[in-house]
mmCIF file of C-alpha atoms in Angstrom:
data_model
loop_
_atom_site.group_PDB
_atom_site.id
_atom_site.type_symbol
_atom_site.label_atom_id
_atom_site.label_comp_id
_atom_site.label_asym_id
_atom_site.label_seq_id
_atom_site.Cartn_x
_atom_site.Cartn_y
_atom_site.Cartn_z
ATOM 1 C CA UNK A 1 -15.708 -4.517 0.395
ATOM 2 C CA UNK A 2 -12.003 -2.794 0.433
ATOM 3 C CA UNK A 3 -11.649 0.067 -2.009
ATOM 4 C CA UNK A 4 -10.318 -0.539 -5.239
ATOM 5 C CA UNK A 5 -9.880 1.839 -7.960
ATOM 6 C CA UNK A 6 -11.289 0.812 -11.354
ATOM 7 C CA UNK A 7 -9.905 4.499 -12.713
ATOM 8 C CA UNK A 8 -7.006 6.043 -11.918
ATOM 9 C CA UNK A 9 -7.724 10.429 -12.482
ATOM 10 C CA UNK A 10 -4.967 12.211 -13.934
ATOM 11 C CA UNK A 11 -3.390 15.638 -12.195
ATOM 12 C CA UNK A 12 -1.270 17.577 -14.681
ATOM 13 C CA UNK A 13 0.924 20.125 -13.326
ATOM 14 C CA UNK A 14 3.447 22.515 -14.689
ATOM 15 C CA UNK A 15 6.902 22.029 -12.927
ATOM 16 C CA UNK A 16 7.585 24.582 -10.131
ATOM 17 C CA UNK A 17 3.654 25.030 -9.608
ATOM 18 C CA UNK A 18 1.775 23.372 -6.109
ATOM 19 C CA UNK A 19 0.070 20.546 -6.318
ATOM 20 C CA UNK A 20 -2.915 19.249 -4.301
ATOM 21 C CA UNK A 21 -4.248 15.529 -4.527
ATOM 22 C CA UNK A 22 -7.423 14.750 -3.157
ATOM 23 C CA UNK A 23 -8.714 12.023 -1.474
ATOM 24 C CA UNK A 24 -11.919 11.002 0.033
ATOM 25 C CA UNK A 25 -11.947 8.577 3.120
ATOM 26 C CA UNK A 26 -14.962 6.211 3.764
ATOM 27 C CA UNK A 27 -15.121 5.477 7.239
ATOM 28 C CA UNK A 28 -15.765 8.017 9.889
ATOM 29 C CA UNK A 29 -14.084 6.079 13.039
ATOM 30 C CA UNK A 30 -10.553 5.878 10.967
ATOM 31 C CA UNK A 31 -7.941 8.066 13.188
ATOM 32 C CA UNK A 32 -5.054 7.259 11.078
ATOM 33 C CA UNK A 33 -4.245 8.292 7.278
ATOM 34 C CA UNK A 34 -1.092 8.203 5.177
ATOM 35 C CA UNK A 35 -0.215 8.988 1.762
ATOM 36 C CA UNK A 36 2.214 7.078 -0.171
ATOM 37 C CA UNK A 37 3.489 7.740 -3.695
ATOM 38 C CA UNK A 38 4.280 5.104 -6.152
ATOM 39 C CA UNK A 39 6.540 5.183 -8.630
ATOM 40 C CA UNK A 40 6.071 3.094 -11.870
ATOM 41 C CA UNK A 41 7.375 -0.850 -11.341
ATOM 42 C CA UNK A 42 8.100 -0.409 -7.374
ATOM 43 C CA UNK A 43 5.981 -0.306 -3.928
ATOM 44 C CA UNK A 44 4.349 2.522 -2.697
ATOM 45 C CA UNK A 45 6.615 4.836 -0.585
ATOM 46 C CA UNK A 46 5.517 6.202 2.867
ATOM 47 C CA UNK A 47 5.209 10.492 2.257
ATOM 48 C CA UNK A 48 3.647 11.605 5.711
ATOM 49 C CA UNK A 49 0.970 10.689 7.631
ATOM 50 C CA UNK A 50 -1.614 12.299 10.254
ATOM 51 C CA UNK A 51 -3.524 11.429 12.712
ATOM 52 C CA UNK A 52 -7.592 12.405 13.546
ATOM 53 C CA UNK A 53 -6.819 14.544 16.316
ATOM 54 C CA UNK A 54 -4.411 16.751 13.922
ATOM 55 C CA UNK A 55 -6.000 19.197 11.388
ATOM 56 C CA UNK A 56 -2.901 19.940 9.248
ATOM 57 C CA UNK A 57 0.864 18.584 8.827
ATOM 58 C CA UNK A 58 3.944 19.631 7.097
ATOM 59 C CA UNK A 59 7.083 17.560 5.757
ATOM 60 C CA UNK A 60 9.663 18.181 3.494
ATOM 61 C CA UNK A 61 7.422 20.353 0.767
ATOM 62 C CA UNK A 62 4.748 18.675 1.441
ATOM 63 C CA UNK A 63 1.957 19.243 3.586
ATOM 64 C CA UNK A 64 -1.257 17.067 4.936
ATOM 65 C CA UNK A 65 -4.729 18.571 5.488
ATOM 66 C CA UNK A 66 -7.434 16.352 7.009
ATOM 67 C CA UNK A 67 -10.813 18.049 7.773
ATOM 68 C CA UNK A 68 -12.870 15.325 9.548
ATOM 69 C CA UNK A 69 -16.291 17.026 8.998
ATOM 70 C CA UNK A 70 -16.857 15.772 5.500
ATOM 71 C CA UNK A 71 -14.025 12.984 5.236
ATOM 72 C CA UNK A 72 -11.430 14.754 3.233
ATOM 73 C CA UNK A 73 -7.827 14.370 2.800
ATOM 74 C CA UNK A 74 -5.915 16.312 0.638
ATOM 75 C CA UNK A 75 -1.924 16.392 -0.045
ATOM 76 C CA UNK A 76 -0.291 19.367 -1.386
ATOM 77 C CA UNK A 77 3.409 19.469 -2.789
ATOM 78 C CA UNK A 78 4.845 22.698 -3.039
ATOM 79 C CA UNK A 79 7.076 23.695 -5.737
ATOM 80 C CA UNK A 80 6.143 20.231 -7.893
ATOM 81 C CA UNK A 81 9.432 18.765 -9.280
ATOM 82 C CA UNK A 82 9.493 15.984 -12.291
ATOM 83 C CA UNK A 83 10.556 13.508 -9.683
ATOM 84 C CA UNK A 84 6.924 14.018 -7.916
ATOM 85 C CA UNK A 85 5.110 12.018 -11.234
ATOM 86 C CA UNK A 86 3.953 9.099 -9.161
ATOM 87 C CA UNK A 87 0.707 7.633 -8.331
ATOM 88 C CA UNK A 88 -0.268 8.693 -4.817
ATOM 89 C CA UNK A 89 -2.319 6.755 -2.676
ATOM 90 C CA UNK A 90 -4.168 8.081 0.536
ATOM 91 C CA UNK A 91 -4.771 4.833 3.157
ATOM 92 C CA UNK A 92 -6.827 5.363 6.358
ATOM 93 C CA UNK A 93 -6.601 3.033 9.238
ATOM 94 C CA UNK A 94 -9.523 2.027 10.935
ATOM 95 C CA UNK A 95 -8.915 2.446 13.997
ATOM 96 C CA UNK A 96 -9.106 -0.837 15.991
ATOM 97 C CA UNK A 97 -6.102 -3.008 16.749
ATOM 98 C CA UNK A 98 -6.198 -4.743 13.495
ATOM 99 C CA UNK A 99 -3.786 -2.090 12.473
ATOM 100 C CA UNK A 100 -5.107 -2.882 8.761
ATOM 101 C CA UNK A 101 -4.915 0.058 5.934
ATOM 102 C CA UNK A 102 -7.726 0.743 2.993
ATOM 103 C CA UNK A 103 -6.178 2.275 0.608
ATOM 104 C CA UNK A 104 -8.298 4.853 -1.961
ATOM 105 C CA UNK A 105 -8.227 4.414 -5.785
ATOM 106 C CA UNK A 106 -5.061 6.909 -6.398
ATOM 107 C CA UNK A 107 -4.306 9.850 -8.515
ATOM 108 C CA UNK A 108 -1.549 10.338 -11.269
ATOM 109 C CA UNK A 109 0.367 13.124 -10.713
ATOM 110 C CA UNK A 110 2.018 14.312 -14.152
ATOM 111 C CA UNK A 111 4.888 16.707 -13.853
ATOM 112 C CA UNK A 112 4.646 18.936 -17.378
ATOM 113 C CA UNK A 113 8.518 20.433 -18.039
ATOM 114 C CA UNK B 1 11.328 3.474 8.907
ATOM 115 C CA UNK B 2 11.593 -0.349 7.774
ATOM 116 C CA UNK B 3 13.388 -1.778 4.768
ATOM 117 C CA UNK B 4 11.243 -4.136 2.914
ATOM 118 C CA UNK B 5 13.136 -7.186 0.284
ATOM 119 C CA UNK B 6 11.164 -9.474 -1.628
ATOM 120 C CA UNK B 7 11.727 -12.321 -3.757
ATOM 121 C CA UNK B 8 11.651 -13.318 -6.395
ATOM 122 C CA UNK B 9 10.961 -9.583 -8.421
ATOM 123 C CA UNK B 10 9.056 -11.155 -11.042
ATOM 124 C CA UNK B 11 8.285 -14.394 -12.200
ATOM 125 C CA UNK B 12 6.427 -16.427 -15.479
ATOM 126 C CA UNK B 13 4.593 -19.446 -14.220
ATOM 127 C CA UNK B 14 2.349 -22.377 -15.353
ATOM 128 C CA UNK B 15 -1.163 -22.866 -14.330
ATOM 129 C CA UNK B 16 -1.995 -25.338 -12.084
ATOM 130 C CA UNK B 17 1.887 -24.668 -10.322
ATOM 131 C CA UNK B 18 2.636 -22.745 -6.897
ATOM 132 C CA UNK B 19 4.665 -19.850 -6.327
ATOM 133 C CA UNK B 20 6.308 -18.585 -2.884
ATOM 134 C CA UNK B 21 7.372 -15.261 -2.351
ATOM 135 C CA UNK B 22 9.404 -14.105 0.130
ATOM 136 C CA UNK B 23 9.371 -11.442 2.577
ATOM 137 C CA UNK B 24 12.610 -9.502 4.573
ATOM 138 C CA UNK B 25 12.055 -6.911 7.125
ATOM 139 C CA UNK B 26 15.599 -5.300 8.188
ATOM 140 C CA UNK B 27 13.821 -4.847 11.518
ATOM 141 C CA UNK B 28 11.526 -6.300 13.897
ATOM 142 C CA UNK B 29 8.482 -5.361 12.981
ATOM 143 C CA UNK B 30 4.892 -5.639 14.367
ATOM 144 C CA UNK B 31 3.002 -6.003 11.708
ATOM 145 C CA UNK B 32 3.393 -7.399 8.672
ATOM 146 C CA UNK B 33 0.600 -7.793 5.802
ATOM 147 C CA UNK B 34 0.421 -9.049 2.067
ATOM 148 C CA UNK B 35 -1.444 -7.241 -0.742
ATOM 149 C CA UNK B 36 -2.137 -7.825 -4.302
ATOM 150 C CA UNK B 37 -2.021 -5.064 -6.735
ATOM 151 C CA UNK B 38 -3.342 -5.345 -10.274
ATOM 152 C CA UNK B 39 -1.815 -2.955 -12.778
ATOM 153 C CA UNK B 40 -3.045 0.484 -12.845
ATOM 154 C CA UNK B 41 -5.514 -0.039 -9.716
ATOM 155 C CA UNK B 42 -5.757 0.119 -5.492
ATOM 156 C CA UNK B 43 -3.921 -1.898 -3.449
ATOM 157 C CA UNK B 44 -6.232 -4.638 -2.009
ATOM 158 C CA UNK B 45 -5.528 -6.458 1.368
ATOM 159 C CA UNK B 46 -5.235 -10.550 1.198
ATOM 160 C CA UNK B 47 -4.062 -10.933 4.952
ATOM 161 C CA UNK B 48 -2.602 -10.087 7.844
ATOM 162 C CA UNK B 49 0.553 -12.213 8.863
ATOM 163 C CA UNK B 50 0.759 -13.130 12.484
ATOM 164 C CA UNK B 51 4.046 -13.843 13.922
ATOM 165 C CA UNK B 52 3.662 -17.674 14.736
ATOM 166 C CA UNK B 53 0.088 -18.446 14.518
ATOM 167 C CA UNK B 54 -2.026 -18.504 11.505
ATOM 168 C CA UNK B 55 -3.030 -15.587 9.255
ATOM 169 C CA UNK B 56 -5.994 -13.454 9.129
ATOM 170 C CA UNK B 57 -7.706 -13.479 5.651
ATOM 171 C CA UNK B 58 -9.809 -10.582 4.104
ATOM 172 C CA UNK B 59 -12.841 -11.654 2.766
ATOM 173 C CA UNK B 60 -12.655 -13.260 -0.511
ATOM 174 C CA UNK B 61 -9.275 -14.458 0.168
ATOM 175 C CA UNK B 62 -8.760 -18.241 1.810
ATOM 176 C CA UNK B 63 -5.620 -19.925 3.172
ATOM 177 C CA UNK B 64 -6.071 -22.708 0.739
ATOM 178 C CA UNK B 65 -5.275 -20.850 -2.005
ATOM 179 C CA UNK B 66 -2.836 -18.213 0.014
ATOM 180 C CA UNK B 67 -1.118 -19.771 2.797
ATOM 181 C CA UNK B 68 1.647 -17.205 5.015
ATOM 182 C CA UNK B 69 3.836 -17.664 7.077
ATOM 183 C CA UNK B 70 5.647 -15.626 9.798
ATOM 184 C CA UNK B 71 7.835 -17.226 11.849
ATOM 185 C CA UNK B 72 9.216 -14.468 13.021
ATOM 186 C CA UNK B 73 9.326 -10.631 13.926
ATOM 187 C CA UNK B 74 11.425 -9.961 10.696
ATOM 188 C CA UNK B 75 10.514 -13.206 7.888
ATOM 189 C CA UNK B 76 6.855 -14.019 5.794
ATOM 190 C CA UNK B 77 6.187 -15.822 3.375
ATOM 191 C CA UNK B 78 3.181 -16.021 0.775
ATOM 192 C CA UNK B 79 2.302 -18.710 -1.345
ATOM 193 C CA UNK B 80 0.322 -18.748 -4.101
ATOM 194 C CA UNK B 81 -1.498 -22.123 -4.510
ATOM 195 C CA UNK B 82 -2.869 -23.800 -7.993
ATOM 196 C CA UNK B 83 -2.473 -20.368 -9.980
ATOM 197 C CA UNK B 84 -4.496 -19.726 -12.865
ATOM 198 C CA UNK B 85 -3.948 -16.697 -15.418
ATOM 199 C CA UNK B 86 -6.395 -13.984 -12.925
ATOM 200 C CA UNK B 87 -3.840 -14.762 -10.232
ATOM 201 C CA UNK B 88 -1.670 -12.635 -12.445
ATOM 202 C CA UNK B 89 -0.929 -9.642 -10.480
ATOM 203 C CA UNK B 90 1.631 -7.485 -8.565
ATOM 204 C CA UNK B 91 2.172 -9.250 -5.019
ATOM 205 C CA UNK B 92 3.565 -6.699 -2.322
ATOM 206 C CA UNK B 93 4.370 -7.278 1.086
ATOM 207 C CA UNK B 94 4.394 -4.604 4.176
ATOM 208 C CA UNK B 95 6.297 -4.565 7.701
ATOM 209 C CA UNK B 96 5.708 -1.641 10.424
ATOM 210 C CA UNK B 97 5.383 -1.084 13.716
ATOM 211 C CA UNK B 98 1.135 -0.317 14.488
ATOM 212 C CA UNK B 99 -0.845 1.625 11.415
ATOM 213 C CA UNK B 100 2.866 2.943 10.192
ATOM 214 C CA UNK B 101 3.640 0.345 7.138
ATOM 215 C CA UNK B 102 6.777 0.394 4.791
ATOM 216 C CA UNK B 103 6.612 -1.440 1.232
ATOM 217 C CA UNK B 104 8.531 -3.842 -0.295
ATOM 218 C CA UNK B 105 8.988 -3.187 -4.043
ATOM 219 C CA UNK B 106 6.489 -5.939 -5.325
ATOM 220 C CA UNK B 107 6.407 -9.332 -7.008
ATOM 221 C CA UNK B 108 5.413 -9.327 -10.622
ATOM 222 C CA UNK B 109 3.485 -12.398 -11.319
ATOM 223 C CA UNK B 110 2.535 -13.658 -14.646
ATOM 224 C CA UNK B 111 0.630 -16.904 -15.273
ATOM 225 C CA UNK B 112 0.490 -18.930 -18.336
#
């Protein structure tokens, strides 16, 4: 079936420091990932996405590495703010015209002052 | 980018009852999908809304008990049918053009 986290691991992080969230994708044909961030009692919020024939993208502080090889996805945020605790999500699209996402389990991204 | 509205934001209910929520894209979109979210957890996919015709269900998910609508590029709605208290969940909706997919803020359902 669909992924679905039974446990959501817990990233502490001292404001100002970089973080990097981790994410492991299941399905080797996916050629499109994105990582939202969800903030307690709303929706997940679109960060940046990347697609298979990219290694690396950068946003606003944050960048997306995807290293096809061994199925990895990570997202770093540079210069972590208290605004950044979330859950993030990675999603991976499988690459057919259903156009549907899995989504991994998530991490929680705590923001120490 | 897409702005996703749903309603209602929460809601109490009584077994046995229906609830519909509603869906509002600010722009025409061509997909649009429905998820259910328990607290703490993944997002898992309950169907894909198809502008006109009927949905597409993920396994372990049946129109019966979730029947959508879309009838059009911008509107869906998602019932849930004879609820019991595991139907209890976060309900979220999604709109975007291809793989690209913008959130609404979720339905909180309790049910009694």
């Amino acid at each position: 079936g669909e992924s679905v986290g039974l446990h959501l691991p817990t990233l502490s992080v001292q404001e100002g420091d970089n973080s990097i969230i981790n994410c492991a994708y299941s399905n080797s044909a996916s050629d499109y990932f994105i990582w939202y961030k969800q903030e307690s009692g709303k929706g997940p919020q679109f960060i940046i996405d990347i697609r298979s024939n990219m290694d690396k993208r950068q946003g606003q502080r944050v960048t997306v590495l995807l290293n096809k090889t061994v199925k990895h996805l990570s997202l770093q945020i540079a210069a972590t703010q208290p605004g950044d605790s979330a859950v993030y999500f990675c999603a991976e699209a499988k690459g057919d015209s259903s156009y549907k996402l899995i989504f991994g389990s998530g991490t929680r991204l705590l923001v120490r002052p | 980018s897409a702005v996703i509205s749903q309603k209602p934001s929460r809601d109490i209910c009584q077994r046995g009852t229906s609830l519909t929520i509603q869906c509002q894209v600010d722009s025409q979109v061509t997909m649009m999908f429905w998820y259910r979210q328990q607290p703490g957890q993944s997002l898992t996919l309950i169907a894909t809304a198809n502008q006109g015709s009927e949905a597409t269900y993920e396994s372990g998910f049946v129109i019966d008990k979730f029947p959508i609508s879309r009838p059009n590029l911008t509107f869906s709605t998602l019932t849930v049918s004879n609820m019991s208290p595991e139907d209890s969940s976060i309900y979220l909706c999604s709109g975007g053009y291809e793989e690209t997919q913008y959130f609404g803020p979720g339905t909180r359902l309790l049910v009694l």
